Amino acid sequence: MHQHQHPHPHPHPHPHRNTRTVLISGAGIAGPALAHWLTRHGDFRPTVVELAPALRPGGQAVDFRGETHLSVLHQMGIVDDLRRLQTGGSPMTFVDAHGEPVLHLPAEFAGGDIEVLRGDLSRVLYEASLPSTEYVFGDSVTSLTETATGVDVTFRHAPPRTFDLVIGADGIHSTVRRLTFGPEADHLTHLGYYAASWSLPNDLNLRPGAGSLGHNAPGRLASVGADHTDPTRARAFFVFASPEPGHDRRDAKTQKQLLREAFTGLPWQVEHLLRSLASADDLYFDSISRADVPSWSSGRIALLGDAACGATIGGMGTGTGIVAAYVLAGELSRSPEDHQGAFARYESLLRPYAQGCQKNGSRTGHFLAPASPLGLRLRNGLLSRRRILAWMLKAGEETSTLPLPAYATTPAPTRGTTADTVNGVNAVNADAPTHCPSTLHR
């Protein structure tokens, strides 16, 4: 799996014979969180494989809201780390063709109790899981074959290996889900919108911390805000209504053309933002979709986070992934010899909760880019009322609340400050690929 920075590929060269080996596909959010909890229970030895050559820096702002999310973060011992990194929230101001405000949404509407950049959260979770986790970057799973005693796994680069369990925490376009449950088209529902984001120079002199400015036309939103970490840069975020065009989601040239076709001719700063596409080398472009999988597990293979129950944006997927990782690891620890029973309990507890959060994601496109002039007027009018805003915030907090089981774990380990010095870590330093946009309730 490319070269390894550390000479020891396994953190436990002589594991107890009952220690379960677990392959986790995906080093974003849910994967490292699961690795952390599995090692806290002591019965498991996780390996995390990640297609990207390194942790992905920056990215969109993601948030946690409500008692359930915060309880899990406290038990992980990372709340202080996240508070030091928090953005302060992401207020949103919608403007008319002349740049005059028509609606302002305060920071807490989109930012929850704690909001951080996705890359910062990923780094904190990675470091929290490092002491007992093997990380492999720049590789991916290519086949999964379950046997009576394990799962035989082949990789794009590495020699084959066998694991007791495999967990797909590899996002809404999950490879593990495709290999185990069938084509992506069987499990993703297109919700009628696309979202795109890219970085550009901050030549509009947007103020860091002031949030984003956005202009709507029916079925379209063009917005931009200063970069949270570099005031000389900004980040555009566009949403538009469209049926599925059937293009290759990795074809940036076609994606840029789709954006130009959808937004050319709009007033305000839209043409300026579109011109910046020509030099953008970090374009994120994806459908707003929802993952629906009839069962989250099959034998020794299970799905976690967005792979099981994601919505591209707006579905509180980050908080759900953190909570799901806590429950999955806890249930596996309750019956290490009975993974199928553990998977069934995990799904029974989490599925209704995750589907409740997903409903928010199903409405995100319509909220950000209402399809008609009447829809735009209704949204702006309703959300200008403080009482309506307060009700929506309370509803979001109730949706994110779940009574959690208590599991016996070891204390959270003390972490070092750099990944490269911790035993048992394999990493490749390389430029990270593109990352995702700043938006609501991830």
XYZ file of C-alpha atoms in Angstrom:
442
model
C 0.000 0.000 0.000
C 2.641 2.455 -1.136
C 5.576 3.076 1.142
C 5.077 3.175 4.906
C 6.634 5.782 7.132
C 6.767 3.370 10.039
C 8.506 0.008 9.745
C 5.870 -1.907 11.742
C 2.720 -2.540 9.716
C 0.730 -3.722 12.746
C 0.330 -1.881 16.038
C 0.036 -5.179 17.927
C 2.563 -7.671 16.518
C 1.425 -10.353 18.984
C -2.266 -9.708 19.552
C -4.331 -11.728 22.007
C -5.824 -14.615 20.128
C -9.368 -13.249 20.636
C -8.539 -9.821 19.227
C -10.689 -9.144 16.184
C -9.092 -7.524 13.132
C -11.332 -4.891 11.532
C -10.754 -3.215 8.168
C -12.377 0.214 7.954
C -12.636 1.776 4.500
C -12.546 5.571 4.763
C -10.444 7.971 6.860
C -12.868 10.894 6.811
C -15.022 11.252 9.936
C -16.908 8.056 10.838
C -13.953 5.743 10.065
C -11.411 7.280 12.477
C -14.169 7.705 15.094
C -14.935 3.975 14.876
C -11.240 3.093 15.082
C -10.952 5.217 18.230
C -13.879 3.501 19.929
C -12.857 -0.016 18.891
C -9.449 0.406 20.518
C -11.067 1.879 23.641
C -12.950 -1.420 24.004
C -9.740 -3.450 23.731
C -11.034 -6.434 21.747
C -10.266 -5.081 18.294
C -7.350 -4.166 16.055
C -8.462 -1.679 13.371
C -6.839 -0.924 10.036
C -8.091 2.128 8.121
C -7.571 2.284 4.355
C -8.103 5.582 2.533
C -8.074 6.280 -1.196
C -6.719 9.819 -0.788
C -2.936 10.112 -0.460
C -3.207 12.037 2.825
C -5.745 13.534 5.186
C -7.837 16.103 3.357
C -7.263 19.598 4.763
C -9.751 22.462 4.947
C -13.047 21.682 3.337
C -16.521 22.667 4.417
C -17.639 23.691 7.869
C -19.314 20.834 9.741
C -21.214 21.109 12.992
C -22.446 19.341 16.081
C -25.642 20.260 17.848
C -27.464 19.049 20.920
C -26.789 16.854 23.908
C -26.276 13.561 22.049
C -23.519 14.842 19.736
C -21.748 16.678 22.558
C -21.967 13.687 24.917
C -20.104 11.454 22.453
C -17.466 14.135 21.792
C -16.927 14.576 25.558
C -16.516 10.816 26.021
C -13.965 10.799 23.205
C -12.004 13.499 25.030
C -11.861 15.844 22.014
C -14.248 18.682 22.908
C -11.454 21.019 24.053
C -9.529 20.331 20.820
C -12.575 21.144 18.724
C -13.440 24.304 20.651
C -9.917 25.591 19.972
C -10.482 24.986 16.259
C -14.082 26.159 15.929
C -14.995 28.644 13.232
C -17.489 30.647 15.278
C -20.326 29.675 12.968
C -21.278 30.516 9.400
C -23.948 33.206 9.079
C -25.634 33.442 5.677
C -26.925 36.619 4.028
C -29.057 36.404 0.888
C -28.937 39.502 -1.327
C -30.859 40.847 -4.300
C -29.479 41.705 -7.743
C -27.981 44.937 -6.355
C -26.349 43.328 -3.321
C -28.992 44.538 -0.854
C -29.830 42.032 1.934
C -33.180 40.260 1.725
C -32.605 37.584 4.410
C -29.991 37.004 7.117
C -29.540 33.671 8.911
C -27.431 33.904 12.103
C -24.359 31.774 12.812
C -26.167 29.378 15.137
C -28.660 28.456 12.398
C -25.995 26.737 10.328
C -23.241 26.311 12.912
C -24.822 24.395 15.803
C -23.045 24.199 19.170
C -19.599 23.538 17.694
C -18.610 24.222 14.088
C -15.183 23.309 12.694
C -13.696 22.764 9.270
C -14.079 19.200 8.087
C -10.325 18.807 7.648
C -9.670 19.951 11.228
C -12.214 17.472 12.590
C -10.725 14.675 10.506
C -7.229 15.463 11.845
C -8.433 15.466 15.481
C -10.198 12.117 15.037
C -7.183 10.671 13.234
C -4.852 11.646 16.068
C -7.320 10.371 18.683
C -7.276 6.934 17.049
C -3.558 6.753 16.231
C -2.072 4.902 19.222
C -3.646 1.578 18.232
C -4.696 1.979 14.609
C -2.937 1.136 11.373
C -3.563 3.783 8.705
C -2.938 3.159 5.026
C -3.299 6.047 2.560
C -3.374 6.006 -1.224
C -5.107 2.658 -1.576
C -8.612 1.208 -1.811
C -10.545 -2.035 -1.598
C -11.147 -3.817 -4.920
C -12.897 -7.030 -3.832
C -14.458 -8.595 -0.729
C -14.967 -12.344 -0.370
C -16.553 -13.598 2.829
C -15.561 -17.033 4.148
C -16.554 -19.004 7.215
C -13.744 -17.420 9.227
C -13.239 -13.920 7.801
C -13.306 -11.592 4.792
C -10.631 -11.946 2.107
C -9.821 -8.455 0.828
C -7.906 -7.392 -2.253
C -6.568 -3.865 -2.703
C -5.636 -1.659 -5.635
C -1.962 -1.671 -4.592
C -1.361 -3.868 -1.540
C -1.207 -7.645 -1.359
C -4.406 -9.391 -0.252
C -5.217 -9.649 3.450
C -7.897 -11.303 5.557
C -9.868 -9.528 8.299
C -12.452 -10.704 10.785
C -14.782 -7.812 9.900
C -15.007 -5.078 7.249
C -16.746 -1.737 7.768
C -17.579 0.646 4.934
C -17.206 4.210 6.217
C -16.354 5.500 2.756
C -19.082 8.043 2.154
C -22.189 8.378 0.061
C -20.392 6.876 -2.974
C -19.168 3.916 -0.881
C -17.026 1.268 -2.565
C -17.747 -1.259 0.195
C -21.491 -0.774 -0.299
C -21.148 -1.275 -4.060
C -19.031 -4.418 -3.673
C -21.322 -5.921 -1.018
C -24.835 -4.758 -1.862
C -24.731 -3.963 -5.575
C -24.639 -0.926 -7.893
C -24.732 2.591 -6.486
C -27.856 3.363 -8.523
C -29.772 0.829 -6.399
C -29.047 2.736 -3.193
C -28.792 6.448 -4.045
C -31.841 8.655 -4.621
C -31.194 11.884 -6.539
C -33.004 14.735 -4.768
C -33.217 17.052 -7.760
C -30.271 19.356 -7.069
C -26.501 19.631 -7.508
C -23.990 21.405 -5.278
C -20.564 22.747 -6.223
C -17.773 24.525 -4.405
C -14.322 25.856 -5.272
C -11.728 28.309 -3.961
C -10.864 31.653 -5.542
C -8.999 34.861 -4.647
C -10.835 37.053 -2.123
C -10.899 40.021 -4.483
C -14.410 40.952 -3.298
C -12.804 41.814 0.062
C -15.091 39.517 2.039
C -14.469 39.633 5.769
C -13.411 36.372 7.503
C -16.003 35.358 10.066
C -18.744 37.403 8.410
C -20.200 34.335 6.731
C -21.374 34.024 3.146
C -23.245 36.266 0.724
C -25.605 34.556 -1.698
C -27.936 35.469 -4.529
C -30.941 33.389 -5.556
C -32.809 32.921 -8.789
C -35.525 30.248 -9.011
C -33.803 26.876 -8.590
C -30.362 28.438 -8.183
C -28.092 29.781 -5.437
C -24.700 31.427 -6.035
C -22.835 32.277 -2.838
C -19.335 33.137 -1.667
C -17.596 33.673 1.665
C -14.082 34.393 2.899
C -11.901 31.377 3.647
C -11.891 30.550 7.367
C -8.100 30.132 7.478
C -6.697 32.367 4.705
C -8.213 35.875 4.371
C -6.700 36.272 0.883
C -8.886 33.406 -0.373
C -12.625 32.882 -0.670
C -14.868 29.902 -1.356
C -17.785 29.805 -3.773
C -20.779 27.552 -3.122
C -23.402 27.019 -5.846
C -26.606 24.965 -5.785
C -28.903 24.370 -8.766
C -31.923 22.269 -9.600
C -31.336 19.660 -12.277
C -32.245 16.109 -13.190
C -29.383 13.677 -13.250
C -27.211 14.563 -16.310
C -25.456 11.202 -16.340
C -21.920 12.608 -16.536
C -18.793 11.182 -14.913
C -18.694 12.772 -11.469
C -14.886 13.000 -11.738
C -14.973 14.986 -15.028
C -14.228 18.544 -13.872
C -14.386 20.018 -17.386
C -17.976 18.854 -17.915
C -18.937 19.966 -14.416
C -17.618 23.498 -15.015
C -19.621 23.658 -18.239
C -22.794 22.560 -16.424
C -22.267 25.338 -13.881
C -21.765 27.965 -16.583
C -24.916 26.829 -18.402
C -26.964 26.939 -15.195
C -25.782 30.357 -13.943
C -24.702 32.487 -16.925
C -26.684 35.723 -17.121
C -27.513 36.045 -13.418
C -26.862 39.449 -11.821
C -24.952 40.446 -8.677
C -21.407 38.907 -8.652
C -22.367 35.666 -10.399
C -20.406 36.266 -13.621
C -17.321 37.194 -11.570
C -17.584 33.927 -9.630
C -18.090 31.905 -12.819
C -14.944 33.409 -14.362
C -12.920 32.083 -11.424
C -13.908 28.534 -12.439
C -11.356 28.573 -15.257
C -8.413 28.449 -12.850
C -10.092 26.378 -10.108
C -8.216 23.119 -9.514
C -10.170 22.039 -6.417
C -13.735 21.920 -7.745
C -16.150 19.841 -5.651
C -19.266 18.868 -7.587
C -21.874 16.308 -6.613
C -25.561 15.570 -6.722
C -27.596 16.168 -3.597
C -28.594 12.582 -2.965
C -29.792 10.297 -0.182
C -28.473 6.810 0.578
C -31.091 4.152 1.333
C -29.846 0.640 2.036
C -32.388 -2.065 3.043
C -29.910 -3.629 5.482
C -26.729 -2.044 6.814
C -24.883 -5.347 7.079
C -24.320 -8.608 5.301
C -22.461 -11.323 7.201
C -19.139 -9.886 8.364
C -19.490 -6.618 6.405
C -21.352 -3.526 7.650
C -21.858 0.107 6.636
C -21.343 3.204 8.761
C -22.162 6.892 8.371
C -23.002 8.308 4.943
C -22.397 4.933 3.270
C -25.409 3.564 5.157
C -27.674 6.565 5.612
C -26.144 9.727 4.194
C -27.533 12.813 2.544
C -24.995 14.815 0.547
C -25.601 18.016 2.520
C -28.030 19.110 5.184
C -28.636 15.724 6.826
C -26.484 16.200 9.948
C -24.270 13.440 8.596
C -21.210 14.417 10.639
C -22.989 14.177 13.976
C -24.811 11.021 12.911
C -21.519 9.409 11.872
C -19.910 10.172 15.233
C -22.899 8.773 17.142
C -23.106 5.703 14.894
C -19.405 4.933 15.393
C -19.899 5.026 19.178
C -22.873 2.643 19.007
C -21.364 0.229 16.471
C -18.156 -0.166 18.478
C -20.134 -0.522 21.696
C -22.407 -3.221 20.332
C -19.457 -5.142 18.868
C -17.806 -5.013 22.300
C -20.953 -6.452 23.906
C -20.689 -9.581 21.744
C -17.265 -9.836 20.072
C -18.025 -13.450 19.094
C -21.404 -12.549 17.556
C -20.893 -9.814 14.996
C -24.251 -10.432 13.334
C -26.090 -9.836 16.592
C -24.021 -6.685 17.167
C -24.730 -5.386 13.661
C -28.475 -6.032 14.112
C -28.589 -4.141 17.441
C -26.580 -1.265 15.997
C -28.930 -0.889 13.041
C -32.060 -1.260 15.159
C -30.942 1.589 17.418
C -29.514 3.916 14.757
C -31.722 3.526 11.676
C -34.758 5.543 12.896
C -32.437 8.250 14.244
C -30.422 8.458 11.028
C -33.517 8.529 8.840
C -34.913 11.400 10.907
C -31.724 13.362 10.265
C -31.818 12.409 6.563
C -35.176 14.139 6.147
C -33.394 17.466 6.634
C -31.072 16.565 3.770
C -34.034 15.786 1.520
C -35.195 19.398 1.956
C -31.800 21.112 1.623
C -31.883 21.850 -2.110
C -35.397 23.287 -1.916
C -34.390 25.410 1.069
C -31.208 26.827 -0.450
C -32.607 27.284 -3.969
C -36.429 27.311 -4.014
C -37.671 26.371 -7.451
C -40.116 29.255 -8.031
C -40.365 33.002 -7.355
C -43.200 32.263 -4.917
C -41.027 29.707 -3.100
C -38.257 32.278 -2.727
C -40.652 34.883 -1.319
C -42.154 32.389 1.127
C -38.745 31.242 2.409
C -37.436 34.766 2.843
C -40.602 35.927 4.540
C -40.880 33.023 6.959
C -37.222 32.945 7.968
C -37.194 36.689 8.588
C -39.374 35.940 11.634
C -37.399 35.186 14.769
C -40.090 32.862 16.106
C -39.876 30.662 13.008
C -36.070 30.571 13.200
C -36.174 29.607 16.882
C -38.671 26.834 16.134
C -36.465 25.440 13.351
C -33.392 25.474 15.626
C -35.316 23.630 18.358
C -36.615 21.080 15.847
C -33.071 20.454 14.615
C -31.849 19.856 18.146
C -34.696 17.431 18.847
C -33.909 15.530 15.643
C -30.284 15.130 16.742
C -31.206 13.731 20.185
C -30.952 9.986 20.882
C -30.788 8.235 24.285
C -27.433 6.461 24.110
C -26.503 3.133 25.697
C -23.570 3.194 28.110
C -20.610 0.962 27.238
C -17.615 0.104 29.414
C -14.435 1.519 27.873
C -10.886 2.350 28.834
C -10.096 6.058 29.369
C -9.402 8.196 26.320
C -5.665 7.947 25.535
C -3.329 10.898 25.770
C -2.435 11.998 22.273
C 0.760 13.339 20.770
C 0.818 16.415 18.594
C 2.071 14.879 15.357
C 0.916 11.792 13.561
C 4.283 10.737 12.218
C 5.818 9.850 15.594
C 3.138 7.446 16.801
C 3.739 3.713 16.638
C 1.772 1.640 14.198
C 0.917 4.313 11.659
C 1.363 4.038 7.934
C 1.052 7.331 6.069
C 2.050 8.831 2.773
C 2.540 12.584 2.577
C 1.059 13.963 -0.626
C -1.120 16.758 -1.849
C -4.720 16.146 -0.855
C -7.493 15.975 -3.438
C -10.461 18.285 -3.684
C -12.721 18.864 -0.747
C -16.318 19.770 -0.084
C -18.205 23.016 0.429
C -19.320 25.023 3.408
C -23.021 24.557 4.002
C -25.770 23.612 6.412
C -25.948 20.889 9.052
C -23.266 18.457 8.074
